[in-house]
Structure formats: C-alpha cells, structure tokens
Amino acid sequence: MKILVCISHVPDTTSKINFTDNDTAFDKNGVQFVINPNDEFGLTRAMWFKEKQGASVDIVTVGEKDVEPTMRKCLAIGAEKAIRVDAKPVDAFQVAKEIADVAKNGEYDLIIAGRESIDYNGGMVPGMLARLIGAHFINTCVSLEIEGDAATAVREIDGGKETLSCKLPLVIGGQKGLVEEKDLRIPNMRGIMMARKKPLDVKQPVTEVTKVEFKSFSKPAPKGDVKLVDAENIDELINLLHNEAKAI
Amino acid sequence: MSLLIYAESENGKLKKMAYEVASYASSIASNMNAEVTAVTINAEDVESLGQYGVGKVLNVKNESLKAFNEESYVDVISKAANEVNAEIIVLSQSANAKYLAPALSVELEAGYASNVVALPETENGFQVKRNVFTNKAFGMADITTDKKIIGLSNNAFGLHENSKTPEVVDFSPEIKGSGIEVKSVDKNTDKVSIADAEVVVSAGRGLKGPENWGMIEELADVLGAATACSKPVSDMGWRPHGEHVGQTGKPVASNLYIAIGISGAIQHLAGINASKTKVVINTDEEAPFFKAADYGIVGDAFEVVPQLIEKLKEFKAANA
Ligand SMILES: Cc1cc2nc3c(=O)[nH]c(=O)nc-3n(C[C@H](O)[C@H](O)[C@H](O)COP(=O)(O)OP(=O)(O)OC[C@H]3O[C@@H](n4cnc5c(N)ncnc54)[C@H](O)[C@@H]3O)c2cc1C
Ligand SMILES: Nc1ncnc2c1ncn2[C@@H]1O[C@H](COP(=O)(O)O)[C@@H](O)[C@H]1O
C-alpha cells in the first residue's frame, strides 16, 4: 500500500496572529511553525500502517522553501520521501490541484490529509482533492483500518459517530482519534540524522488557477471587561443572562 | 440570478441552520432581485422555509437517501444547482455540509469559501468575511468564479423573517450509486449536539475527575444545552473525544457558552470565541478566561454549579 500524507505548515497554536503589508498578509515575524495538528495525527497513523502492514509513506506540502524544516520533521518521524510543490498556496483549489497531480503520478492508494488546517482553516483541500482524482472521501475521520483494498473508517458526525466502508483509493480528512494524543511521534536523534539523507524532491507547480483570494485581514474588536458576579449572588447572574445578554 | 440553499433536515425535521441559511440567501437575493430555491432531502414541512424568504423548494423524497452519504448527496445538490442555474449556493457549516461543499465546488467548478460570517460585499469583486486562524482573525475572501459556494458559520447571521409562499416541486433526479457504504450510525438522539446547540456547558480539568460530571450534565439538561470539555479532559478519557472543543477540537458558535473549571488557554479560547455570550466559573481570579468572558464568577464549581442549577430551575419554572 502506498500512502501519501498531506502536510500543512502552520503557525504554532500559541502564536499571536498579526498582519502586515497594510493588513493583506500574515506576519510571520517571530512565529514558530509546526506540522498542522490534524496532519500530525494522520502521519502517526500512517507510521502504524508502515510498521504493521508494510505500507510506504510519502509526504507532500505545497509551499515555498520555508516549509522545508517542517517537512524534514516529518521525515524524522518516519516518512520515506518528501515532495514539495514549489508554489505559494493561495487557495484551497490550487493546493488540491497540485496535490492531485502528485497523487496521480505516485499512484497512491491512500491519501491522509487533515480535517482542516489551523491557519486559513478552510477544511476544503481534502474533499476537493478526492473529487479531482476520483477517489472516495471520508471527512472528520477518527479511526481507519485497511485490509487489502478495503477501508473501514469511523467518521465523527454532529452528536455521534458513523462507521463507513469503501474501497481504495481513498482520501481522508483526519483528526484526533486516528491515534491518541499520547501516541503522537516526536522525532528522536536517530530519526533526525536519517532524515537528512532522505529525499526531499522539489516539484514545479502545474496550475496557476485560483478561485478565491484573500484581499485583507482583520482582528476581532477588543472585548469589554468581564462583569464579575459574586458567588453568593447567582440570582444576579441569571438576571444578567436573561435581561442584558438575552442568552436565556 | 438564482440562489440555491441546501436546507438540511434530520429525521425529516428541518434544522435551525436551514432557516438561517435561508435567511442569509434571501438577504443576498433581495439586493439582487433574485430568487432563492431550497433543495431538501426527505424533509417534512418544507413550506416553512418560505417564512425566511425561500421562493421555491426542490423537494427530494428518496428512500435510498435516508442515511447521509457524501457521494449521493453531492450528486443531488449539484443536479439541483444545475436545475435552477444557481450562481450562488449556500450551505451551513454542520459536519455534513462541511463534508459536501468541497466536492460540490469541484463538481460545479465553483469557488468555495467556508466559515463565512457576514453578507458578501460586492463593490469590489465578491468578498465574503470569513474566520481564519481558528477565530483569531477574519479574512476578506474574494470569490472570483462565476459560480460561488458559501459555507455560512452557524449562528453568524441569525434568523430573519421575510415571508413568502414557496412553490414546492418534487425533484427526483437520477442518482448515481455511492461507493461508500454506511455500516452503522451511533448517535445520541436525546442529547443536543454541540453544532446544533444554542447553549453549551463546558468543563475542564478543574472538575478533578469524570465522576464529577453529573452536575455538568444536570446543568446542561436544565438549559437544554450540549456538554463540551477542554482538550486534556478528553485526552485523559474523562469525556469522549467528540466533546473536545477549541482550536484543535470542535468549534463552538453558540449563543451562550459556560466554562467551568477551564483556565482559558489560547487554544481553548480560539475555538469558542465565536460564541456570543461567555460565562466563566473558576476559583482562580487570575485565570485567563476572565479576560475573554462577558460574565464571571470567582468561585468553586462544586459550590457554584449546584446553586446555579437550583436557581435556573426556579427561573425556568417562573418563566415557563
Ligand atoms: C497543539 C495544542 C493544541 C491544543 N488544542 C486545544 C483545544 O483545542 N482545546 C483545549 O481546550 N485545549 C487545547 N490545548 C490545551 C491548552 O493549552 C490547555 O492545556 C487546556 O485548554 C487546559 O485545559 P483546562 O483549562 O481544562 O485545564 P487547566 O489549565 O488545568 O485549568 C483548570 C482550571 O480549573 C480551575 N479550577 C480548579 N479547581 C476548580 C474548582 N473547584 N472550581 C472552579 N475552577 C477550578 C483552575 O483554576 C484552572 O484555571 C492545546 C494545546 C496544544 C499544545
Ligand atoms: N499547502 C498544503 N500542502 C499540503 N497539504 C495541505 C496544504 N494545505 C492544506 N493541506 C492539507 O489539507 C488539510 C486541510 O486543509 P484546509 O483545507 O486548508 O483546511 C490539511 O490538514 C492538510 O492535510
């Protein structure tokens, strides 16, 4: 089984979000970048398929050169090959198109992406990708088993779960649950040394078409001060929620 | 000009989100002299969509669509879009809608913007305001294609009446089979889901252990609320993963969010910030959540919550 894991390179969750160039671009100054958390769960699940079922695992990122340290981290965790499509991601469709080209050329059976990225968090790339390559798609995937060419997956739905099955090829939008938090892999010294020798191929983009473009960014208005209510005066809280906030 | 909405239902009953999406689309339509058509799948009482400006309903009744299935539903909705030549298609951001929209956008060659929180601005292209960086910021996204798909964030627009009497027509396109088989659905039907909830009661590590969740569930019960939790609580297995909210969990955009024994870490706040009114109950007055909340009680959850339950019961009884 050939697995491709889509890795998005995103600001660390503790990052303060600021914009530059007249609020038209994200300010990367002083920001630490990490593997998108949803992708980290997917990558660890892929490692399990590699170790237990002899799958091969490649990763792909659409991005400029600054994403390479994140990709090396994935190689250190255990991916065999990394493919970087040398393009600045503008919209989900363009990214999906680029990954679709990599996916078709590499004849992957299973493509693991994340439910959403925590930067522009569209939750759009994996579903588009699946359609573009004619694969099945399972979103918000919290469990995945593969036997031969058959996949069984559990998907989170509003208020519950659903068990699905289909044939490969399959694209998933994965998240926590694919593996547990405590089982996430952290690169060790040996992995980091080995990663230096692993291939990181740079591929030219195949499309320039975009459909949605960010024109500007803004931040939420600062919030007013919290109104404190005495712990002995719950009636006051209920009064405020009812009459002021109209929330109950 | 024609707009299409996908009006979601569950067990035949239209969801509140369906009416919200209708309100949003008819607000766009009224500025453009256009008509809003809704496509419904196995829903009852579809005329009620007229109350929120829907002029026409493509009413699909089909046993094979009883269980949600991405491939078949995409097929139906894209055929409905073609039927009415829709230029703008609006969906909610329920788990199922988020599942469908990307595939629809490829199928219809439409640009898609998700997590949209406001009406489009059309002076300069077709720009929609959307949440980015998990609610830490907004971006103005310009959809440049002729056909456009908008994923409207839940509770971002609200319900706006605009009464019409819709024309209801049966719509029964030929449906391609799906290669995805739904084996089983495990859904707690007597609990409100986080996505549907008007009120969410959420608790964190301050509750000390899973055995103390009884009062959280009771509070949620009184308020007709969904229960949620912080990430460590689900990581430790005190609560199911499906309850984990925040930047890496589910987003919450409820009317009221009550956080009990949650410190208010940046990753937690990011995911719940879109909620309208936030209440925090925490022993530590320095907890960061107090900076993000509208109302706060500095106090011990084990004393405050039982009182709150009692007082709310009294309030409900008096206001029933
Ligand atoms: C990559 C990454 C992603 C993350 N994503 C998320 C996410 O999506 N969602 C999320 O929630 N977290 C997330 N976190 C974790 C986050 O950083 C915090 O660790 C977490 O939110 C803390 O949970 P908590 O508030 O329940 O626990 P704590 O921080 O331990 O806080 C417990 C609080 O309870 C209070 N308390 C104690 N006893 C009582 C009492 N008797 N009555 C009332 N209050 C009491 C304490 O004063 C304290 O403020 C993420 C972290 C990382 C690194
Ligand atoms: N630039 C990218 N390169 C590779 N994969 C990506 C990229 N952007 C998004 N993805 C994948 O698509 C998932 C969902 O991203 P998004 O649609 O941006 O929310 C991510 O979790 C990744 O797996």
XYZ file of C-alpha atoms and ligand atoms in Angstrom:
644
model
C 0.000 0.000 0.000
C 1.290 3.440 -0.965
C 0.304 6.240 1.384
C 0.626 9.965 0.813
C 0.251 12.245 3.820
C -0.590 15.894 3.118
C 1.243 18.135 5.500
C 0.318 21.717 6.032
C 2.848 24.004 7.716
C 1.082 26.294 10.173
C 1.777 28.759 12.988
C 2.129 27.112 16.382
C -1.151 27.140 18.317
C 0.197 29.675 20.841
C 1.069 32.193 18.112
C -0.230 35.718 18.285
C -1.790 36.435 14.929
C -0.768 39.716 13.258
C -0.864 41.042 9.735
C 1.477 43.181 7.658
C 1.569 44.959 4.276
C -1.452 47.015 5.110
C -3.281 44.006 6.577
C -3.015 41.974 3.400
C -0.554 39.301 4.565
C 0.086 37.188 7.641
C 3.035 38.465 9.654
C 5.446 35.552 10.045
C 7.765 37.600 12.227
C 8.691 35.708 15.363
C 6.183 32.959 14.610
C 7.104 29.345 15.208
C 5.776 26.954 12.561
C 4.680 23.378 13.190
C 3.046 20.426 11.472
C -0.700 21.120 11.363
C -2.083 19.220 14.412
C -4.663 17.259 12.381
C -1.901 16.170 9.993
C 0.254 15.030 12.897
C -2.419 12.509 13.879
C -2.593 11.346 10.263
C 1.164 10.987 9.947
C 1.340 8.901 13.103
C -1.452 6.656 11.819
C 0.496 6.274 8.562
C 3.539 5.149 10.577
C 1.392 2.429 12.086
C 0.417 1.200 8.587
C 4.089 1.278 7.654
C 5.225 -0.712 10.652
C 2.334 -3.165 10.913
C 1.310 -3.570 7.282
C 4.432 -2.731 5.310
C 2.990 0.408 3.710
C 5.235 3.043 2.181
C 4.708 6.602 3.372
C 5.500 9.789 1.453
C 4.518 13.297 2.403
C 3.615 16.304 0.294
C 3.480 20.008 1.046
C 2.566 22.809 -1.298
C 4.703 25.714 -0.220
C 7.812 27.795 -0.639
C 11.228 26.842 0.679
C 10.495 27.960 4.241
C 8.257 24.905 4.758
C 11.192 22.503 4.451
C 12.074 22.298 8.170
C 8.508 21.104 8.855
C 8.874 18.530 6.068
C 12.222 17.333 7.469
C 10.474 16.849 10.797
C 8.021 14.501 9.081
C 10.919 12.580 7.545
C 12.468 12.339 11.014
C 9.200 10.921 12.326
C 9.498 8.186 9.693
C 8.143 9.221 6.276
C 10.369 7.915 3.489
C 10.171 10.654 0.918
C 9.021 14.253 0.892
C 7.652 16.126 -2.101
C 7.438 19.882 -2.044
C 5.409 21.563 -4.734
C 7.164 24.865 -5.134
C 4.247 27.280 -5.067
C 2.850 29.809 -2.654
C -0.532 28.458 -1.541
C -3.236 30.978 -2.448
C -6.427 28.979 -2.280
C -7.677 25.513 -1.490
C -8.474 24.641 -5.098
C -4.971 25.424 -6.287
C -3.457 23.362 -3.436
C -5.833 20.481 -4.157
C -4.915 20.592 -7.864
C -1.210 20.421 -7.072
C -1.629 17.531 -4.657
C -3.894 15.787 -7.176
C -1.075 15.845 -9.687
C 1.376 14.381 -7.173
C -1.194 11.785 -6.165
C -1.892 10.663 -9.729
C 1.768 10.401 -10.648
C 2.610 8.490 -7.486
C -0.360 6.095 -7.750
C -1.130 6.308 -4.069
C -3.811 4.056 -2.597
C -4.480 6.110 0.484
C -4.126 9.834 0.980
C -4.261 11.098 4.505
C -4.977 14.805 4.946
C -6.278 16.737 7.935
C -9.859 17.759 8.628
C -8.704 21.358 8.466
C -5.558 23.412 8.765
C -5.403 25.780 11.700
C -4.176 28.720 9.604
C -6.684 29.520 6.899
C -8.686 26.535 8.171
C -10.932 26.128 5.263
C -11.484 22.409 5.660
C -11.584 22.453 1.880
C -8.472 20.823 0.413
C -9.087 17.107 1.118
C -12.636 16.976 -0.278
C -11.607 18.817 -3.429
C -8.586 16.585 -3.831
C -10.683 13.423 -3.608
C -13.056 14.661 -6.321
C -10.201 15.744 -8.548
C -8.611 12.296 -8.510
C -11.849 10.321 -8.412
C -11.171 8.742 -5.030
C -13.654 8.209 -2.214
C -13.570 10.723 0.597
C -14.220 10.368 4.303
C -14.095 13.524 6.378
C -13.674 14.069 10.134
C -12.183 10.600 10.255
C -11.402 9.333 13.766
C -10.490 5.728 13.034
C -9.170 3.962 9.966
C -8.386 0.315 9.217
C -7.263 -1.100 5.871
C -7.485 -4.762 4.807
C -6.253 -5.347 1.263
C -8.122 -2.818 -0.845
C -10.959 -2.316 1.639
C -11.130 0.507 4.137
C -13.274 0.744 7.248
C -13.459 4.150 8.836
C -15.290 5.913 11.611
C -16.399 9.462 10.967
C -17.448 11.978 13.585
C -20.874 13.463 12.910
C -22.759 16.147 14.841
C -23.656 14.366 18.053
C -22.188 10.953 17.296
C -20.249 8.673 15.026
C -20.777 6.767 11.834
C -18.967 3.669 10.571
C -18.299 3.561 6.837
C -16.623 1.233 4.415
C -15.327 1.635 0.883
C -12.635 0.501 -1.497
C -9.341 2.251 -2.035
C -8.291 4.695 -3.369
C -9.444 6.843 -0.504
C -8.741 10.342 0.793
C -9.437 11.088 4.429
C -9.742 14.321 6.378
C -8.285 13.084 9.650
C -8.141 14.374 13.201
C -7.512 13.332 16.788
C -8.794 9.813 17.321
C -6.923 8.380 14.329
C -4.346 7.922 17.051
C -4.396 9.146 20.628
C -2.577 12.273 21.738
C -0.160 10.253 23.856
C 0.872 8.128 20.873
C 1.949 11.064 18.689
C 5.516 10.616 17.466
C 8.243 13.092 18.274
C 11.415 12.906 16.174
C 14.324 11.288 18.018
C 18.045 11.834 17.362
C 18.353 8.819 15.095
C 15.317 9.880 13.101
C 16.681 13.391 12.708
C 20.047 12.041 11.446
C 18.314 9.714 8.992
C 16.015 12.450 7.754
C 18.996 14.397 6.446
C 19.679 11.665 3.925
C 16.092 11.116 2.832
C 14.898 12.601 -0.459
C 13.066 15.925 -0.426
C 12.033 16.405 -4.034
C 11.029 19.802 -5.312
C 8.380 19.753 -7.998
C 7.248 22.581 -10.235
C 3.588 23.595 -9.939
C 1.138 22.535 -12.648
C -1.522 25.200 -12.222
C -1.917 28.892 -11.659
C -5.677 28.854 -11.407
C -7.152 30.169 -8.177
C -10.793 30.747 -7.368
C -10.772 32.517 -4.040
C -8.260 35.134 -2.935
C -7.762 36.863 0.375
C -7.858 40.619 -0.078
C -7.374 41.741 3.506
C -7.376 40.584 7.105
C -8.625 41.994 10.363
C -8.786 41.075 14.026
C -11.838 40.871 16.241
C -12.634 44.060 18.147
C -11.179 44.014 21.655
C -13.609 42.788 24.249
C -15.022 44.852 27.055
C -14.207 43.922 30.655
C -15.780 40.898 32.248
C -18.640 41.598 34.651
C -17.922 39.777 37.878
C -20.805 38.394 39.874
C -20.458 37.355 43.495
C -20.538 33.597 44.043
C -23.251 34.173 46.648
C -25.404 36.082 44.196
C -26.369 33.636 41.476
C -29.688 35.474 41.020
C -27.733 38.393 39.664
C -26.050 36.175 37.052
C -29.390 34.821 35.933
C -30.783 38.341 35.774
C -27.859 39.493 33.604
C -28.075 36.498 31.299
C -31.798 36.975 30.890
C -32.202 40.748 30.709
C -28.852 42.028 29.490
C -27.356 39.277 27.335
C -30.741 37.822 26.354
C -28.981 34.474 26.396
C -31.518 32.534 28.473
C -29.849 35.451 -10.861
C -30.638 32.389 -8.884
C -29.527 31.182 -5.475
C -29.720 27.684 -4.091
C -29.569 26.641 -0.480
C -29.163 23.159 0.877
C -31.742 23.027 3.675
C -30.663 20.243 5.992
C -33.008 18.089 7.944
C -32.698 15.288 10.418
C -35.297 12.550 10.653
C -37.489 14.698 8.455
C -37.256 17.784 10.619
C -35.591 20.858 9.109
C -32.717 22.124 11.227
C -32.482 25.626 12.591
C -29.422 26.057 10.381
C -31.604 25.509 7.327
C -33.664 28.579 8.270
C -30.521 30.568 8.985
C -29.045 29.689 5.603
C -32.399 30.633 4.021
C -32.357 33.990 5.820
C -28.834 34.677 4.600
C -29.521 33.713 0.998
C -32.740 35.704 0.805
C -30.936 38.711 2.175
C -28.450 38.436 -0.726
C -31.305 37.794 -3.138
C -33.298 40.844 -2.124
C -30.350 43.068 -3.067
C -30.007 41.383 -6.424
C -33.601 40.862 -7.414
C -33.062 37.134 -7.411
C -34.928 34.064 -6.247
C -33.917 31.614 -3.562
C -34.554 27.932 -4.160
C -34.010 25.360 -1.449
C -33.188 21.730 -2.055
C -34.440 19.447 0.707
C -33.828 15.729 1.126
C -36.539 13.685 2.837
C -37.691 16.700 4.848
C -41.223 17.399 6.089
C -42.915 20.764 6.382
C -40.719 22.295 3.668
C -43.216 25.165 3.183
C -41.881 26.608 6.431
C -38.762 27.700 4.534
C -40.946 30.336 2.879
C -41.036 32.214 6.139
C -37.369 33.028 5.640
C -37.604 34.096 2.011
C -37.409 30.835 0.070
C -39.466 31.108 -3.124
C -39.171 27.586 -4.389
C -38.397 24.174 -2.940
C -36.935 21.246 -4.846
C -38.338 18.540 -2.670
C -36.419 15.272 -2.880
C -38.005 12.160 -1.384
C -35.964 9.058 -1.805
C -35.564 6.048 0.476
C -32.019 5.440 -0.736
C -31.030 8.862 0.649
C -32.271 8.074 4.122
C -28.786 7.821 5.559
C -26.444 10.681 4.733
C -23.991 9.763 2.028
C -21.499 12.250 0.648
C -21.387 10.899 -2.877
C -25.147 10.655 -3.402
C -25.895 13.940 -1.660
C -23.314 15.807 -3.756
C -24.956 14.308 -6.797
C -28.419 15.514 -5.766
C -27.358 19.003 -4.731
C -25.264 19.604 -7.840
C -28.174 18.482 -10.011
C -30.455 20.857 -8.110
C -27.932 23.662 -8.669
C -27.919 22.944 -12.388
C -31.703 22.671 -12.486
C -32.131 26.268 -11.301
C -28.882 27.569 -12.804
C -27.723 28.650 -9.386
C -24.913 31.157 -9.289
C -24.688 31.281 -5.515
C -25.048 28.187 -3.375
C -25.249 28.497 0.389
C -24.746 25.702 2.923
C -24.337 25.666 6.689
C -21.183 24.509 8.432
C -22.599 21.381 10.001
C -20.366 18.316 9.857
C -22.293 17.070 6.839
C -22.288 20.383 4.996
C -18.537 20.728 5.515
C -18.208 17.254 4.084
C -20.251 18.083 0.975
C -19.156 21.568 -0.001
C -15.601 20.901 -1.267
C -16.810 18.125 -3.570
C -19.667 20.318 -4.784
C -17.221 23.064 -5.615
C -15.245 20.723 -7.872
C -18.407 19.301 -9.396
C -19.842 22.747 -10.185
C -16.495 24.442 -10.898
C -17.371 26.974 -8.249
C -15.125 28.853 -5.845
C -15.874 27.942 -2.241
C -15.373 29.954 0.926
C -16.011 28.234 4.250
C -16.635 29.670 7.737
C -18.296 32.796 6.349
C -19.690 35.179 8.966
C -21.232 38.087 7.019
C -23.065 39.047 3.839
C -20.944 39.452 0.706
C -19.578 42.866 -0.216
C -19.919 43.383 -3.926
C -18.464 46.846 -4.600
C -15.113 45.326 -5.350
C -15.484 41.778 -6.602
C -17.461 39.381 -4.407
C -15.858 39.460 -0.986
C -17.022 37.454 1.992
C -15.745 37.823 5.522
C -14.591 34.509 6.966
C -12.993 33.223 10.110
C -9.324 32.380 9.792
C -6.662 31.223 12.240
C -9.356 29.397 14.205
C -11.297 32.521 15.128
C -8.228 34.566 15.986
C -8.809 36.736 12.893
C -11.017 37.426 9.873
C -10.126 37.422 6.208
C -11.952 39.007 3.285
C -12.072 36.300 0.640
C -12.841 37.324 -2.922
C -14.583 34.541 -4.848
C -13.640 35.131 -8.475
C -15.534 32.345 -10.244
C -18.968 32.796 -11.849
C -20.473 30.227 -9.527
C -19.889 30.651 -5.841
C -20.352 28.431 -2.817
C -20.659 29.930 0.641
C -20.368 27.935 3.851
C -22.188 30.044 6.454
C -20.900 29.688 10.017
C -23.591 28.572 12.398
C -25.273 31.387 14.347
C -23.305 34.028 12.432
C -26.294 35.575 10.670
C -29.324 34.610 12.715
C -32.921 34.207 11.591
C -34.620 36.969 9.599
C -38.218 36.605 8.532
C -39.266 37.510 5.013
C -42.497 35.682 4.446
C -43.208 34.040 1.097
C -45.380 31.185 -0.062
C -42.964 28.849 -1.741
C -43.703 26.771 -4.776
C -42.909 23.185 -3.830
C -41.963 20.833 -6.640
C -40.970 17.204 -6.484
C -37.433 16.754 -7.628
C -36.264 13.272 -8.415
C -33.034 13.279 -10.345
C -31.411 10.012 -11.232
C -28.885 9.290 -8.521
C -25.600 7.584 -9.105
C -24.820 4.831 -6.649
C -22.231 5.513 -3.982
C -19.073 3.520 -3.347
C -19.222 4.408 0.320
C -21.388 2.203 2.452
C -22.744 3.402 5.778
C -22.384 0.432 8.121
C -23.807 1.939 11.265
C -24.722 5.232 12.843
C -24.202 5.746 16.517
C -25.911 8.926 17.547
C -27.162 10.033 20.874
C -30.571 11.283 19.861
C -31.712 12.539 23.226
C -28.743 14.839 23.609
C -28.215 18.155 21.811
C -25.106 18.170 19.654
C -22.516 20.919 20.047
C -23.120 22.085 16.483
C -26.879 22.435 16.962
C -26.812 23.825 20.473
C -27.907 27.318 21.459
C -26.187 26.833 24.799
C -23.030 24.855 25.538
C -21.943 23.895 29.055
C -18.258 23.045 29.088
C -15.988 21.862 31.855
C -12.259 21.411 32.307
C -9.621 19.885 34.480
C -10.866 21.956 37.405
C -13.588 19.336 37.852
C -10.942 16.883 39.123
C -12.371 13.691 37.671
C -15.018 12.131 35.418
C -17.149 11.188 38.432
C -17.946 14.877 38.926
C -19.672 15.391 35.596
C -23.118 14.650 36.970
C -23.695 18.299 37.856
C -22.412 19.420 34.442
C -24.916 17.180 32.721
C -27.658 18.338 35.005
C -26.860 21.977 34.291
C -26.883 21.212 30.572
C -30.213 19.484 30.984
C -31.801 22.456 32.672
C -30.567 24.748 29.908
C -31.297 22.353 27.032
C -27.584 22.642 26.341
C -24.903 20.437 24.824
C -21.989 19.371 27.003
C -18.391 20.018 25.980
C -14.953 19.854 27.552
C -11.362 21.079 27.314
C -8.755 19.041 25.479
C -6.952 17.468 28.482
C -10.295 16.225 29.779
C -10.887 14.211 26.607
C -7.225 13.199 26.324
C -7.448 11.674 29.802
C -10.580 9.835 28.780
C -12.805 11.604 31.321
C -15.102 12.547 28.441
C -15.496 11.351 24.841
C -13.341 12.961 22.134
C -16.434 14.299 20.432
C -16.821 16.772 23.313
C -13.364 18.329 22.918
C -13.776 21.932 21.822
C -11.169 24.502 20.900
C -8.631 25.190 18.225
C -7.886 21.517 17.642
C -11.331 20.284 18.619
C -14.799 21.328 17.596
C -15.538 24.994 17.081
C -18.349 26.445 19.184
C -20.553 29.274 17.956
C -23.415 29.083 20.425
C -25.444 31.905 21.917
C -24.197 31.092 25.400
C -21.022 29.281 26.433
C -20.493 28.444 30.092
C -16.950 27.413 31.011
C -16.495 25.688 34.330
C -13.031 24.940 35.721
C -11.375 25.822 32.418
C -8.323 28.079 32.582
C -8.810 29.705 29.175
C -5.648 28.715 27.297
C -5.241 30.434 23.941
C -6.041 27.181 22.097
C -9.253 26.733 24.016
C -10.404 30.325 23.553
C -9.646 30.302 19.842
C -12.224 27.621 19.241
C -15.035 29.085 21.324
C -14.601 32.795 20.670
C -17.371 32.924 18.112
C -19.899 32.280 20.890
C -21.996 35.332 21.705
C -22.076 35.359 25.500
C -19.370 33.692 27.557
C -19.576 32.904 31.247
C -16.677 31.613 33.324
C -16.716 29.928 36.698
C -13.237 29.470 38.142
C -11.597 29.535 41.592
C -8.625 31.460 40.282
C -9.384 35.104 39.574
C -6.176 35.263 37.529
C -7.352 32.577 35.104
C -7.023 33.946 31.542
C -10.633 33.044 30.807
C -11.785 36.084 32.781
C -10.245 38.276 30.062
C -12.283 36.564 27.364
C -15.599 36.242 29.179
C -18.607 38.547 29.445
C -19.631 37.361 32.893
C -17.597 35.644 35.551
C -17.877 34.120 38.972
C -14.754 33.652 41.031
C -15.712 30.586 42.983
C -15.594 26.864 43.493
C -17.500 24.944 40.817
C -18.613 22.400 43.395
C -20.443 25.146 45.299
C -21.498 27.421 42.439
C -22.828 24.888 39.924
C -25.360 23.157 42.218
C -26.709 26.576 43.234
C -26.851 27.663 39.617
C -28.856 24.555 38.766
C -31.347 25.259 41.539
C -31.735 28.915 40.662
C -32.130 28.131 36.969
C -34.837 25.612 37.744
C -36.668 28.288 39.708
C -36.161 30.764 36.871
C -37.461 28.275 34.302
C -40.481 27.471 36.438
C -41.266 31.179 36.854
C -40.817 31.934 33.157
C -42.458 28.851 31.736
C -1.126 21.969 19.957
C -2.097 22.202 21.082
C -3.444 22.254 20.777
C -4.377 22.445 21.813
N -5.711 22.496 21.499
C -6.613 22.663 22.486
C -8.012 22.703 22.199
O -8.442 22.602 21.051
N -8.880 22.837 23.231
C -8.457 22.945 24.532
O -9.308 23.056 25.424
N -7.151 22.924 24.818
C -6.220 22.767 23.835
N -4.906 22.710 24.164
C -4.521 22.634 25.578
C -4.454 24.002 26.261
O -3.176 24.564 26.059
C -4.675 23.841 27.777
O -3.709 22.952 28.283
C -6.056 23.306 28.135
O -7.067 24.036 27.471
C -6.256 23.382 29.621
O -7.419 22.706 29.974
P -8.191 23.096 31.314
O -8.494 24.536 31.289
O -9.301 22.124 31.462
O -7.141 22.719 32.446
P -6.211 23.625 33.341
O -5.388 24.554 32.545
O -5.533 22.706 34.265
O -7.217 24.535 34.138
C -8.075 24.094 35.117
C -8.751 25.320 35.699
O -9.695 24.923 36.643
C -9.670 25.821 37.717
N -10.205 25.130 38.884
C -9.588 24.223 39.672
N -10.426 23.778 40.621
C -11.599 24.418 40.444
C -12.838 24.382 41.097
N -13.064 23.590 42.142
N -13.819 25.182 40.667
C -13.626 26.001 39.575
N -12.470 26.061 38.921
C -11.458 25.272 39.352
C -8.245 26.231 37.847
O -8.122 27.493 38.489
C -7.797 26.285 36.379
O -7.971 27.575 35.832
C -3.940 22.569 23.139
C -2.578 22.533 23.417
C -1.660 22.361 22.414
C -0.204 22.348 22.756
N -0.228 23.738 1.380
C -0.583 22.475 1.674
N 0.245 21.446 1.385
C -0.113 20.169 1.677
N -1.262 19.836 2.273
C -2.118 20.812 2.582
C -1.837 22.186 2.305
N -2.883 22.913 2.729
C -3.784 22.053 3.256
N -3.326 20.777 3.160
C -3.988 19.545 3.646
O -5.382 19.751 3.680
C -5.869 19.676 5.031
C -6.998 20.652 5.232
O -6.545 21.944 4.958
P -7.514 23.173 4.700
O -8.447 22.791 3.629
O -6.585 24.279 4.323
O -8.195 23.434 5.992
C -4.648 19.915 5.897
O -4.805 19.322 7.162
C -3.560 19.236 5.067
O -3.583 17.835 5.247
